[in-house]
């Protein structure tokens, strides 16, 4: 039994509104990465525009359009499966066939789960960071080795983030951002320095190897918890390096202030 014309038109109108809402550009504050807070990688660069900017926007819209197209197709196919089953089981229940009530409830539950899944995937698609903007962020003022480490870290982020569950993805983002910040604050340290060595090892080996290892094990809750634990270990170490460098800079600033006080607040000697 096919669904009624009114039902099909209602579903089409609803889908059209959803699509129009989803294709709007995502509004986020400067440097916002999935709600994690300020991230200089996503800070808009002044003076950008022209053909390269148009090409980047077109690529982003095309990628988002392909994702929306897949979601729409899945939704339409699901509707053409669920609605006839609902009508059939509803008629059977009205005719007194009691098992049809259970079948009707199961069908409604499956439809609801499909709707929730579609909404979650659409939300992820809207909030996905602009990968081209990440890759094209200007780092001309950074040392060559630091630029290479940041490029490698961004590659690790893009390679693995979509394969992670939501909770692990947030932990992964936080660890990557902390590692990037630690790379920058320790850029002037010699390689023999323990902090600089740990930071570079985290960006070059520890994080990529951890994600590669995780993808070889079954996606069980225990393995996900272990991944988050190890990511937290790396993030805490990177945060400790950042706090130490910030404290050093604060001490340098205070020392400069004492120098200025001694220089300009000295009372002139009187004969």
Short mmCIF file of C-alpha atoms in Angstrom, two decimals:
data_model
loop_
_atom_site.label_atom_id
_atom_site.label_comp_id
_atom_site.label_asym_id
_atom_site.label_seq_id
_atom_site.Cartn_x
_atom_site.Cartn_y
_atom_site.Cartn_z
CA UNK A 1 0.00 0.00 0.00
CA UNK A 2 1.59 3.32 -1.08
CA UNK A 3 1.57 6.36 1.20
CA UNK A 4 -1.04 9.04 0.49
CA UNK A 5 -0.25 12.06 -1.67
CA UNK A 6 -0.80 14.38 1.30
CA UNK A 7 1.76 12.51 3.38
CA UNK A 8 4.33 12.63 0.57
CA UNK A 9 3.81 16.39 0.08
CA UNK A 10 4.13 17.01 3.83
CA UNK A 11 7.38 15.06 3.97
CA UNK A 12 8.70 16.90 0.90
CA UNK A 13 7.92 20.33 2.38
CA UNK A 14 9.53 19.41 5.68
CA UNK A 15 12.60 18.07 3.92
CA UNK A 16 12.86 21.24 1.86
CA UNK A 17 12.84 23.40 4.99
CA UNK A 18 15.48 21.23 6.62
CA UNK A 19 17.72 21.37 3.55
CA UNK A 20 17.39 25.17 3.31
CA UNK A 21 18.36 25.46 6.97
CA UNK A 22 21.31 23.10 6.65
CA UNK A 23 22.88 24.72 3.62
CA UNK A 24 23.17 28.06 5.34
CA UNK A 25 26.77 28.93 6.21
CA UNK A 26 27.68 27.79 9.68
CA UNK A 27 27.96 30.74 12.07
CA UNK A 28 30.73 30.41 14.59
CA UNK A 29 32.88 32.82 16.48
CA UNK A 30 36.51 33.44 15.62
CA UNK A 31 38.49 30.29 16.10
CA UNK A 32 35.58 28.15 17.27
CA UNK A 33 36.27 24.42 16.79
CA UNK A 34 33.20 22.39 17.75
CA UNK A 35 32.66 24.42 20.90
CA UNK A 36 36.19 23.90 22.24
CA UNK A 37 36.92 27.61 22.42
CA UNK A 38 39.38 29.95 20.74
CA UNK A 39 41.62 28.28 18.19
CA UNK A 40 44.07 30.43 16.18
CA UNK A 41 44.04 27.87 13.36
CA UNK A 42 40.52 29.03 12.46
CA UNK A 43 41.00 32.76 13.02
CA UNK A 44 40.03 34.52 9.76
CA UNK A 45 43.06 36.01 8.06
CA UNK A 46 42.87 39.69 7.00
CA UNK A 47 43.04 40.45 3.33
CA UNK A 48 41.96 37.02 2.12
CA UNK A 49 39.71 36.90 -0.90
CA UNK A 50 39.75 36.70 -4.64
CA UNK A 51 39.75 33.52 -6.76
CA UNK A 52 41.39 31.36 -4.09
CA UNK A 53 38.75 32.32 -1.52
CA UNK A 54 35.94 31.69 -4.01
CA UNK A 55 37.41 28.31 -4.91
CA UNK A 56 37.70 27.38 -1.24
CA UNK A 57 34.09 28.37 -0.57
CA UNK A 58 32.88 26.47 -3.64
CA UNK A 59 34.75 23.36 -2.50
CA UNK A 60 33.29 23.63 0.98
CA UNK A 61 29.76 24.08 -0.34
CA UNK A 62 30.18 21.18 -2.76
CA UNK A 63 31.38 18.92 0.04
CA UNK A 64 28.49 19.97 2.25
CA UNK A 65 26.05 19.55 -0.63
CA UNK A 66 27.21 16.01 -1.27
CA UNK A 67 26.71 15.17 2.40
CA UNK A 68 23.26 16.72 2.43
CA UNK A 69 22.37 14.86 -0.75
CA UNK A 70 23.27 11.54 0.83
CA UNK A 71 21.27 12.36 3.95
CA UNK A 72 18.26 13.41 1.86
CA UNK A 73 18.40 10.23 -0.24
CA UNK A 74 18.63 8.09 2.86
CA UNK A 75 15.70 9.94 4.42
CA UNK A 76 13.50 9.52 1.33
CA UNK A 77 14.30 5.81 1.04
CA UNK A 78 13.59 5.35 4.73
CA UNK A 79 10.27 7.18 4.42
CA UNK A 80 9.15 4.97 1.51
CA UNK A 81 9.92 1.92 3.64
CA UNK A 82 8.51 3.10 6.98
CA UNK A 83 5.25 4.73 5.84
CA UNK A 84 3.84 1.72 3.94
CA UNK A 85 4.69 -0.53 6.89
CA UNK A 86 2.92 1.84 9.26
CA UNK A 87 -0.17 1.85 7.07
CA UNK A 88 -0.18 -1.94 6.72
CA UNK A 89 0.29 -2.61 10.43
CA UNK A 90 -2.25 0.07 11.30
CA UNK A 91 -4.88 -1.57 9.10
CA UNK A 92 -4.09 -5.01 10.54
CA UNK A 93 -4.39 -3.64 14.07
CA UNK A 94 -7.72 -2.07 13.23
CA UNK A 95 -8.92 -5.44 11.91
CA UNK A 96 -8.12 -7.05 15.24
CA UNK A 97 -4.74 -8.64 14.50
CA UNK A 98 -3.04 -8.06 17.89
CA UNK A 99 0.60 -8.82 16.88
CA UNK A 100 0.29 -5.92 14.48
CA UNK A 101 0.44 -3.60 17.50
CA UNK A 102 3.92 -4.84 18.39
CA UNK A 103 5.02 -4.61 14.79
CA UNK A 104 3.62 -1.09 14.59
CA UNK A 105 5.54 -0.06 17.71
CA UNK A 106 8.79 -1.58 16.43
CA UNK A 107 8.38 0.21 13.11
CA UNK A 108 7.77 3.53 14.85
CA UNK A 109 10.87 2.98 16.99
CA UNK A 110 13.00 2.23 13.93
CA UNK A 111 11.68 5.35 12.22
CA UNK A 112 12.50 7.46 15.28
CA UNK A 113 16.03 6.03 15.49
CA UNK A 114 16.55 6.79 11.80
CA UNK A 115 15.36 10.36 12.32
CA UNK A 116 17.71 10.86 15.28
CA UNK A 117 20.63 9.40 13.32
CA UNK A 118 19.94 11.75 10.40
CA UNK A 119 19.72 14.76 12.73
CA UNK A 120 23.02 13.86 14.43
CA UNK A 121 24.83 13.43 11.13
CA UNK A 122 23.40 16.69 9.81
CA UNK A 123 24.58 18.50 12.95
CA UNK A 124 28.08 17.09 12.54
CA UNK A 125 28.08 18.15 8.90
CA UNK A 126 27.09 21.72 9.81
CA UNK A 127 29.66 22.02 12.60
CA UNK A 128 32.56 20.39 10.76
CA UNK A 129 35.63 22.68 10.76
CA UNK A 130 36.71 24.23 7.48
CA UNK A 131 39.59 21.92 6.56
CA UNK A 132 40.77 24.14 3.70
CA UNK A 133 40.97 27.10 6.08
CA UNK A 134 42.99 24.98 8.46
CA UNK A 135 45.39 23.91 5.76
CA UNK A 136 45.79 27.39 4.24
CA UNK A 137 46.39 29.30 7.47
CA UNK A 138 49.45 31.46 7.07
CA UNK A 139 52.46 30.27 9.08
CA UNK A 140 55.15 32.19 7.24
CA UNK A 141 56.58 33.62 10.47
CA UNK A 142 57.12 30.19 12.03
CA UNK A 143 60.35 28.18 11.82
CA UNK A 144 60.51 25.56 9.10
CA UNK A 145 60.56 22.61 11.51
CA UNK A 146 57.59 23.99 13.43
CA UNK A 147 55.60 24.49 10.23
CA UNK A 148 56.34 20.88 9.29
CA UNK A 149 55.21 19.64 12.70
CA UNK A 150 52.00 21.69 12.54
CA UNK A 151 51.28 20.43 9.03
CA UNK A 152 51.77 16.86 10.20
CA UNK A 153 49.52 17.48 13.20
CA UNK A 154 46.77 18.90 10.97
CA UNK A 155 47.09 15.87 8.71
CA UNK A 156 46.64 13.59 11.72
CA UNK A 157 43.58 15.59 12.77
CA UNK A 158 41.94 15.35 9.35
CA UNK A 159 42.79 11.67 8.94
CA UNK A 160 41.36 10.38 12.19
CA UNK A 161 38.74 12.77 13.59
CA UNK A 162 35.81 11.55 11.47
CA UNK A 163 36.37 7.92 12.48
CA UNK A 164 36.13 8.67 16.23
CA UNK A 165 33.00 8.59 18.41
CA UNK A 166 31.79 12.04 19.58
CA UNK A 167 33.34 11.92 23.06
CA UNK A 168 36.70 10.68 21.77
CA UNK A 169 36.62 13.23 18.96
CA UNK A 170 36.31 16.09 21.47
CA UNK A 171 39.21 14.66 23.50
CA UNK A 172 41.24 14.30 20.30
CA UNK A 173 40.57 17.89 19.27
CA UNK A 174 41.55 19.17 22.72
CA UNK A 175 44.79 17.17 22.65
CA UNK A 176 45.70 18.34 19.14
CA UNK A 177 45.06 21.99 20.00
CA UNK A 178 47.08 21.70 23.22
CA UNK A 179 49.94 20.09 21.28
CA UNK A 180 49.82 22.81 18.63
CA UNK A 181 49.97 25.51 21.33
CA UNK A 182 52.84 23.71 23.06
CA UNK A 183 54.71 23.54 19.76
CA UNK A 184 54.43 27.28 19.38
CA UNK A 185 55.40 28.27 22.91
CA UNK A 186 58.43 25.94 22.80
CA UNK A 187 59.50 26.93 19.29
CA UNK A 188 62.59 28.73 20.57
CA UNK A 189 63.74 25.92 22.85
CA UNK A 190 66.70 23.76 21.86
CA UNK A 191 65.87 20.19 20.85
CA UNK A 192 67.86 18.85 23.83
CA UNK A 193 65.40 20.55 26.15
CA UNK A 194 63.07 17.96 27.73
CA UNK A 195 59.89 19.99 27.17
CA UNK A 196 60.66 20.72 23.52
CA UNK A 197 61.56 17.07 22.94
CA UNK A 198 58.31 15.82 24.50
CA UNK A 199 56.22 18.29 22.49
CA UNK A 200 57.80 17.35 19.18
CA UNK A 201 57.55 13.64 19.96
CA UNK A 202 53.85 14.07 20.75
CA UNK A 203 53.19 15.80 17.42
CA UNK A 204 55.40 13.55 15.29
CA UNK A 205 54.95 10.12 16.84
CA UNK A 206 52.86 9.74 19.99
CA UNK A 207 49.53 11.10 18.73
CA UNK A 208 49.68 9.51 15.23
CA UNK A 209 50.76 6.14 16.65
CA UNK A 210 48.02 6.24 19.30
CA UNK A 211 45.30 6.88 16.71
CA UNK A 212 46.66 4.26 14.33
CA UNK A 213 46.73 1.69 17.14
CA UNK A 214 43.19 2.58 18.23
CA UNK A 215 41.86 2.01 14.72
CA UNK A 216 43.20 -1.56 14.76
CA UNK A 217 41.24 -2.61 17.87
CA UNK A 218 37.48 -3.27 18.19
CA UNK A 219 35.46 -0.10 18.97
CA UNK A 220 34.40 -1.24 22.44
CA UNK A 221 33.62 1.12 25.36
CA UNK A 222 36.74 -0.13 27.17
CA UNK A 223 38.99 0.67 24.19
CA UNK A 224 37.38 4.07 23.76
CA UNK A 225 37.93 4.83 27.45
CA UNK A 226 41.58 3.80 27.11
CA UNK A 227 41.98 6.08 24.09
CA UNK A 228 40.55 9.01 26.02
CA UNK A 229 42.82 8.24 28.98
CA UNK A 230 45.94 8.30 26.83
CA UNK A 231 44.82 11.44 25.02
CA UNK A 232 44.30 13.08 28.42
CA UNK A 233 47.84 12.13 29.41
CA UNK A 234 49.26 13.84 26.33
CA UNK A 235 47.03 16.88 26.75
CA UNK A 236 48.04 17.31 30.39
CA UNK A 237 51.74 17.15 29.48
CA UNK A 238 51.25 19.71 26.71
CA UNK A 239 49.23 21.95 29.05
CA UNK A 240 52.02 21.74 31.64
CA UNK A 241 54.53 22.95 29.02
CA UNK A 242 52.22 25.82 28.09
CA UNK A 243 51.73 26.82 31.73
CA UNK A 244 55.49 26.74 32.35
CA UNK A 245 56.23 28.93 29.32
CA UNK A 246 53.48 31.38 30.27
CA UNK A 247 54.91 31.59 33.78
CA UNK A 248 58.38 32.24 32.35
CA UNK A 249 57.06 35.03 30.16
CA UNK A 250 55.29 36.51 33.17
CA UNK A 251 58.53 36.49 35.16
CA UNK A 252 60.37 38.14 32.28
CA UNK A 253 57.71 40.85 32.09
CA UNK A 254 57.92 41.49 35.83
CA UNK A 255 61.71 41.65 35.67
CA UNK A 256 61.45 44.24 32.88
CA UNK A 257 59.04 46.20 35.04
CA UNK A 258 61.52 46.23 37.93
CA UNK A 259 64.23 47.41 35.52
CA UNK A 260 62.05 50.31 34.40
CA UNK A 261 61.24 51.17 38.01
CA UNK A 262 64.91 51.27 38.93
CA UNK A 263 65.67 53.32 35.82
CA UNK A 264 62.93 55.92 35.96
CA UNK A 265 61.92 56.06 39.60
CA UNK A 266 65.36 56.68 41.05
CA UNK A 267 65.52 59.89 42.98
CA UNK A 268 68.15 62.30 41.69
CA UNK A 269 71.18 62.62 43.91
CA UNK A 270 71.43 65.91 45.75
CA UNK A 271 74.73 67.57 46.52
#
